[in-house]
Tab-separated table of C-alpha atoms and ligand atoms in Angstrom:
chain	number	residue	atom	x	y	z
A	1	MET	CA	0.140	0.113	-0.025
A	2	ASP	CA	1.273	3.676	-0.484
A	3	THR	CA	2.678	4.775	2.726
A	4	ILE	CA	0.822	7.853	2.643
A	5	ARG	CA	-2.349	5.691	2.900
A	6	LYS	CA	-0.712	3.751	5.366
A	7	ILE	CA	0.049	7.139	7.515
A	8	ILE	CA	-3.363	8.099	6.878
A	9	ARG	CA	-4.873	4.612	8.066
A	10	GLU	CA	-2.169	4.061	10.948
A	11	GLU	CA	-3.067	7.549	12.597
A	12	ASN	CA	-6.714	7.191	12.081
A	13	LEU	CA	-7.037	10.572	9.760
A	14	LYS	CA	-9.914	12.233	8.383
A	15	VAL	CA	-9.944	12.919	5.024
A	16	PRO	CA	-11.687	16.044	4.161
A	17	LYS	CA	-14.078	15.629	1.292
A	18	HIS	CA	-13.227	18.810	-0.608
A	19	VAL	CA	-10.049	20.521	-0.776
A	20	ALA	CA	-9.943	24.173	-1.957
A	21	ILE	CA	-6.553	25.693	-2.927
A	22	ILE	CA	-5.063	28.923	-3.602
A	23	MET	CA	-1.891	27.483	-5.551
A	24	ASP	CA	0.047	30.900	-4.910
A	25	GLY	CA	3.531	31.752	-4.986
A	26	ASN	CA	4.839	30.465	-8.401
A	27	GLY	CA	6.651	34.025	-9.239
A	28	ARG	CA	8.426	33.896	-6.449
A	29	TRP	CA	9.567	30.391	-6.828
A	30	ALA	CA	10.823	31.515	-10.343
A	31	LYS	CA	12.342	35.009	-8.953
A	32	LYS	CA	14.246	32.712	-6.413
A	33	ARG	CA	16.004	30.876	-9.331
A	34	ASN	CA	16.430	33.973	-11.477
A	35	LYS	CA	14.049	32.944	-14.141
A	36	PRO	CA	10.760	34.459	-15.718
A	37	ARG	CA	7.634	34.468	-13.547
A	38	ASN	CA	6.456	32.064	-16.484
A	39	PHE	CA	9.013	29.712	-15.836
A	40	GLY	CA	7.330	29.330	-12.221
A	41	HIS	CA	3.621	29.090	-13.862
A	42	VAL	CA	5.039	25.985	-15.812
A	43	GLN	CA	6.387	24.257	-12.688
A	44	GLY	CA	3.123	24.905	-10.699
A	45	ALA	CA	1.346	23.361	-13.665
A	46	LYS	CA	3.363	20.376	-13.049
A	47	THR	CA	2.616	20.454	-9.395
A	48	VAL	CA	-1.037	20.750	-9.831
A	49	GLU	CA	-1.116	17.372	-11.645
A	50	GLN	CA	0.975	15.622	-9.015
A	51	ILE	CA	-1.384	16.780	-6.277
A	52	ILE	CA	-5.006	15.843	-7.910
A	53	GLU	CA	-3.402	12.289	-8.401
A	54	ASP	CA	-1.865	12.428	-4.829
A	55	GLY	CA	-4.963	13.907	-3.221
A	56	TYR	CA	-7.297	11.379	-5.048
A	57	ASN	CA	-5.039	8.326	-3.470
A	58	MET	CA	-5.310	10.042	0.038
A	59	GLY	CA	-9.135	9.529	-0.679
A	60	ILE	CA	-10.451	13.529	-1.449
A	61	GLU	CA	-13.110	13.166	-3.186
A	62	TYR	CA	-13.182	16.562	-4.478
A	63	ILE	CA	-10.144	19.254	-5.436
A	64	THR	CA	-11.116	22.708	-6.778
A	65	VAL	CA	-8.122	25.079	-7.743
A	66	TYR	CA	-7.616	28.452	-8.225
A	67	ALA	CA	-5.966	29.091	-11.609
A	68	PHE	CA	-6.604	32.589	-12.730
A	69	SER	CA	-8.557	35.491	-11.094
A	70	THR	CA	-10.583	37.856	-12.046
A	71	GLU	CA	-7.930	40.676	-10.702
A	72	ASN	CA	-5.111	38.685	-12.248
A	73	TRP	CA	-5.996	40.589	-15.621
A	74	LYS	CA	-3.917	43.624	-14.145
A	75	ARG	CA	-0.425	41.916	-14.597
A	76	SER	CA	1.529	42.870	-17.588
A	77	SER	CA	0.050	41.326	-20.694
A	78	GLU	CA	3.252	39.317	-21.638
A	79	GLU	CA	2.967	37.300	-18.334
A	80	VAL	CA	-1.295	37.226	-19.157
A	81	GLY	CA	-0.578	35.857	-22.267
A	82	ALA	CA	1.995	33.348	-21.091
A	83	LEU	CA	-0.642	32.347	-18.784
A	84	MET	CA	-3.303	32.271	-21.275
A	85	ARG	CA	-1.270	29.890	-23.386
A	86	LEU	CA	0.070	27.723	-20.485
A	87	LEU	CA	-3.760	27.113	-19.706
A	88	GLN	CA	-5.051	26.270	-23.137
A	89	LYS	CA	-2.345	23.542	-23.052
A	90	TYR	CA	-3.227	22.426	-19.510
A	91	LEU	CA	-6.556	21.773	-21.168
A	92	ILE	CA	-5.542	19.667	-23.909
A	93	ASP	CA	-3.312	17.535	-21.804
A	94	CYS	CA	-6.309	17.163	-19.437
A	95	ILE	CA	-8.694	15.973	-22.057
A	96	GLU	CA	-6.803	12.880	-22.591
A	97	ARG	CA	-5.218	12.289	-18.809
A	98	SER	CA	-8.758	13.115	-17.185
A	99	THR	CA	-10.656	10.417	-19.422
A	100	LYS	CA	-7.814	7.891	-18.676
A	101	ASN	CA	-8.089	8.168	-15.006
A	102	ASN	CA	-11.864	8.337	-14.932
A	103	MET	CA	-11.558	12.161	-13.463
A	104	LYS	CA	-14.698	14.709	-13.809
A	105	VAL	CA	-13.494	18.159	-14.568
A	106	ARG	CA	-15.489	21.501	-14.361
A	107	VAL	CA	-14.374	24.899	-15.148
A	108	ILE	CA	-15.793	27.891	-12.827
A	109	GLY	CA	-15.393	31.393	-13.728
A	110	ASP	CA	-16.560	33.772	-16.264
A	111	LYS	CA	-16.147	31.834	-19.738
A	112	THR	CA	-17.305	35.182	-21.263
A	113	GLY	CA	-14.025	36.872	-20.500
A	114	LEU	CA	-11.819	34.046	-22.078
A	115	ASP	CA	-10.974	33.428	-25.471
A	116	SER	CA	-12.890	31.316	-27.402
A	117	LYS	CA	-10.313	28.445	-28.083
A	118	ILE	CA	-10.072	28.320	-24.493
A	119	VAL	CA	-13.816	28.278	-24.208
A	120	SER	CA	-13.929	25.487	-26.702
A	121	LYS	CA	-11.399	23.664	-25.104
A	122	ILE	CA	-13.345	24.084	-21.690
A	123	ASN	CA	-16.224	22.856	-23.260
A	124	GLU	CA	-14.397	19.635	-24.559
A	125	LEU	CA	-12.925	18.929	-21.546
A	126	GLU	CA	-16.297	19.142	-19.605
A	127	GLU	CA	-18.569	17.256	-22.423
A	128	ALA	CA	-15.742	14.371	-22.355
A	129	THR	CA	-15.199	14.005	-18.574
A	130	LYS	CA	-19.024	14.385	-17.670
A	131	ASP	CA	-20.022	10.728	-17.258
A	132	ALA	CA	-16.668	10.024	-15.014
A	133	THR	CA	-17.265	8.736	-11.564
A	134	GLY	CA	-13.661	9.637	-9.833
A	135	LEU	CA	-12.060	12.576	-8.530
A	136	LYS	CA	-14.132	15.683	-8.811
A	137	PHE	CA	-11.720	18.487	-10.123
A	138	THR	CA	-12.823	21.951	-10.285
A	139	ILE	CA	-10.872	24.616	-12.066
A	140	ALA	CA	-10.978	28.103	-11.438
A	141	ILE	CA	-10.301	30.428	-14.442
A	142	ASN	CA	-11.399	34.241	-14.594
A	143	TYR	CA	-12.992	33.641	-11.386
A	144	GLY	CA	-13.613	35.874	-8.774
A	145	GLY	CA	-15.946	35.496	-5.987
A	146	ARG	CA	-17.771	38.330	-6.216
A	147	ASP	CA	-17.831	38.070	-9.679
A	148	GLU	CA	-19.672	34.615	-9.344
A	149	ILE	CA	-22.242	36.404	-6.935
A	150	ARG	CA	-22.829	39.399	-9.145
A	151	ARG	CA	-23.772	36.535	-12.389
A	152	ALA	CA	-26.268	34.772	-9.814
A	153	VAL	CA	-28.134	37.685	-8.559
A	154	SER	CA	-28.287	38.932	-12.364
A	155	ARG	CA	-29.834	35.500	-13.018
A	156	ILE	CA	-32.227	35.426	-10.175
A	157	ALA	CA	-33.264	38.729	-11.018
A	158	GLU	CA	-34.401	38.032	-14.298
A	159	ASP	CA	-35.824	34.772	-13.185
A	160	VAL	CA	-37.925	36.743	-10.873
A	161	ARG	CA	-38.960	39.611	-14.003
A	162	ASP	CA	-39.849	36.447	-15.891
A	163	CYS	CA	-42.034	35.263	-13.328
A	164	LYS	CA	-40.095	31.885	-13.373
A	165	LEU	CA	-39.244	32.695	-8.997
A	166	GLU	CA	-40.901	35.129	-6.450
A	167	PRO	CA	-38.642	36.884	-3.919
A	168	LYS	CA	-39.574	34.503	-0.964
A	169	ASP	CA	-38.230	31.222	-3.305
A	170	ILE	CA	-34.901	33.085	-2.851
A	171	THR	CA	-33.772	30.605	-0.178
A	172	GLU	CA	-29.974	29.674	0.644
A	173	ASP	CA	-30.240	26.498	-1.299
A	174	LEU	CA	-31.386	28.238	-4.684
A	175	ILE	CA	-28.580	30.798	-4.288
A	176	ASN	CA	-26.447	27.754	-4.284
A	177	ASN	CA	-27.728	26.330	-7.459
A	178	TYR	CA	-27.138	29.573	-9.308
A	179	LEU	CA	-23.508	29.666	-8.683
A	180	ASP	CA	-21.003	28.212	-10.438
A	181	THR	CA	-20.430	25.873	-8.033
A	182	ALA	CA	-24.221	24.482	-8.201
A	183	GLY	CA	-24.074	20.656	-6.663
A	184	LEU	CA	-20.770	20.722	-5.234
A	185	PRO	CA	-20.647	20.695	-1.575
A	186	ASP	CA	-18.942	23.207	0.503
A	187	PRO	CA	-15.033	23.211	0.675
A	188	ASP	CA	-13.835	21.167	4.168
A	189	LEU	CA	-10.653	22.760	3.846
A	190	MET	CA	-8.889	25.482	2.211
A	191	ILE	CA	-5.139	25.447	1.542
A	192	ARG	CA	-2.772	28.724	0.713
A	193	THR	CA	0.445	28.398	0.011
A	194	SER	CA	3.260	30.990	-0.042
A	195	GLY	CA	2.830	32.392	2.955
A	196	GLU	CA	-0.180	35.023	2.096
A	197	GLU	CA	-2.912	34.620	4.436
A	198	ARG	CA	-6.153	36.110	2.702
A	199	LEU	CA	-8.927	35.029	0.283
A	200	SER	CA	-7.868	36.965	-2.623
A	201	ASN	CA	-11.956	36.571	-3.909
A	202	PHE	CA	-11.498	32.781	-3.824
A	203	LEU	CA	-15.243	31.247	-2.980
A	204	PRO	CA	-16.303	33.695	-0.095
A	205	TRP	CA	-19.745	32.348	-0.120
A	206	GLN	CA	-18.655	28.656	-0.239
A	207	LEU	CA	-15.704	29.006	2.269
A	208	ALA	CA	-18.011	29.901	4.913
A	209	TYR	CA	-17.180	27.004	7.246
A	210	THR	CA	-14.165	25.874	5.945
A	211	GLU	CA	-11.263	25.396	7.790
A	212	PHE	CA	-8.470	27.247	6.262
A	213	TYR	CA	-4.526	26.267	6.665
A	214	PHE	CA	-1.689	28.647	5.292
A	215	THR	CA	2.154	27.368	4.568
A	216	ASP	CA	4.991	29.463	3.527
A	217	VAL	CA	6.020	27.011	0.930
A	218	LEU	CA	5.280	28.242	-2.337
A	219	TRP	CA	3.098	26.244	-5.022
A	220	PRO	CA	5.777	24.755	-7.277
A	221	ASP	CA	7.302	22.964	-4.196
A	222	PHE	CA	4.414	21.791	-2.724
A	223	THR	CA	4.240	18.217	-2.381
A	224	LYS	CA	1.830	15.410	-1.174
A	225	GLU	CA	3.626	15.260	2.680
A	226	ASP	CA	2.404	18.905	2.599
A	227	LEU	CA	-0.956	17.597	1.616
A	228	LEU	CA	-0.686	15.075	4.539
A	229	LYS	CA	0.233	18.063	7.019
A	230	ALA	CA	-2.601	20.050	6.059
A	231	ILE	CA	-5.070	16.889	6.518
A	232	ARG	CA	-3.557	16.654	10.083
A	233	TYR	CA	-3.997	20.079	10.839
A	234	TYR	CA	-7.638	19.470	9.676
A	235	ASN	CA	-7.935	16.650	11.912
A	236	GLY	CA	-6.918	19.097	15.084
A	237	ARG	CA	-10.020	21.226	14.419
A	238	ASP	CA	-12.806	21.157	16.002
A	239	ARG	CA	-16.034	22.078	13.536
A	240	ARG	CA	-19.028	23.236	15.453
A	241	PHE	CA	-20.883	25.151	12.290
A	242	GLY	CA	-22.536	27.396	14.957
A	243	GLY	CA	-22.930	24.775	18.102
A	244	VAL	CA	-21.467	24.160	20.537
B	1	IPE	C1	0.101	31.886	-8.242
B	1	IPE	O1	1.202	32.220	-8.509
B	1	IPE	C2	-0.721	31.740	-9.959
B	1	IPE	C3	-1.286	32.869	-10.389
B	1	IPE	C4	-1.935	33.936	-9.933
B	1	IPE	C5	-1.638	32.728	-11.894
B	1	IPE	P1	1.852	33.896	-8.387
B	1	IPE	O2	1.800	34.597	-10.180
B	1	IPE	O3	0.721	34.995	-7.654
B	1	IPE	O4	3.136	33.756	-7.904
B	1	IPE	P2	3.368	35.486	-6.512
B	1	IPE	O5	2.498	35.359	-5.465
B	1	IPE	O6	3.898	36.458	-7.461
B	1	IPE	O7	5.142	34.778	-5.846
B	2	IPE	C1	-4.607	34.420	-6.038
B	2	IPE	O1	-3.412	34.498	-6.251
B	2	IPE	C2	-4.949	33.930	-7.396
B	2	IPE	C3	-4.798	32.670	-7.660
B	2	IPE	C4	-4.020	31.944	-6.974
B	2	IPE	C5	-4.948	32.307	-8.966
B	2	IPE	P1	-2.764	36.189	-6.143
B	2	IPE	O2	-1.308	36.306	-5.939
B	2	IPE	O3	-3.391	36.903	-7.343
B	2	IPE	O4	-3.539	36.839	-4.942
B	2	IPE	P2	-3.035	38.238	-4.392
B	2	IPE	O5	-2.907	39.390	-5.359
B	2	IPE	O6	-1.714	37.837	-3.691
B	2	IPE	O7	-4.100	38.637	-3.477
B	3	MG	MG1	0.678	35.503	-5.984
């Protein structure tokens, strides 16, 4: 048996069902090596591949990663262009890999702001993996939590206007169904790498009761041992959900 799985069993660790990750620190990782920022993004993309495989092996059922925020357009056109090309390549590779390992992929975020070539790859990937029963992997691209809520409110308003809904029908469950994450359980654990301790507009609605784990490790250096540390930390928390 895989050593990590053995550790999880021996320490009797509860594995979070849904883990959300803010993959941060690619630029600083590259800078430390006197390389361009994009070098860090390329390495970061490899880390995602490894971590989703390790995470699924450990028993995590849902992994959601923050790949590009609605605020990341503020970066230089050179960096944004490199990130978009990397994403495009990643999505293409992902189609082959996810069909092979039975992974169901979803992309959240505002697709209307993305290049049509990327959108068609996203559609292809979601369609190709829609019946997969393994890991549920969600990638946030051009995602901002406030923007997601804004888009949901706008669609709810349209449905009220068109008499498909009444204001009294607007429950928390209904709002959940209008968000990009409709159908996904809320994350149990949120990990942010690189030492920053903020949400940067990632899943503000969905993370309302999530446990947060911060580490100084830069994303390209993040390994399954770091993931195990996060799971141990999670096991030390007492989730009360407002109770006693
Ligand atoms: C995270 O790494 C990846 C993206 C935001 C796309 P950064 O690029 O933010 O790296 P740092 O934070 O500058 O080191
Ligand atoms: C958050 O990281 C976005 C992603 C990891 C995709 P940033 O590096 O963009 O966030 P800030 O600027 O440090 O808040
Ligand atoms: Mg950053």
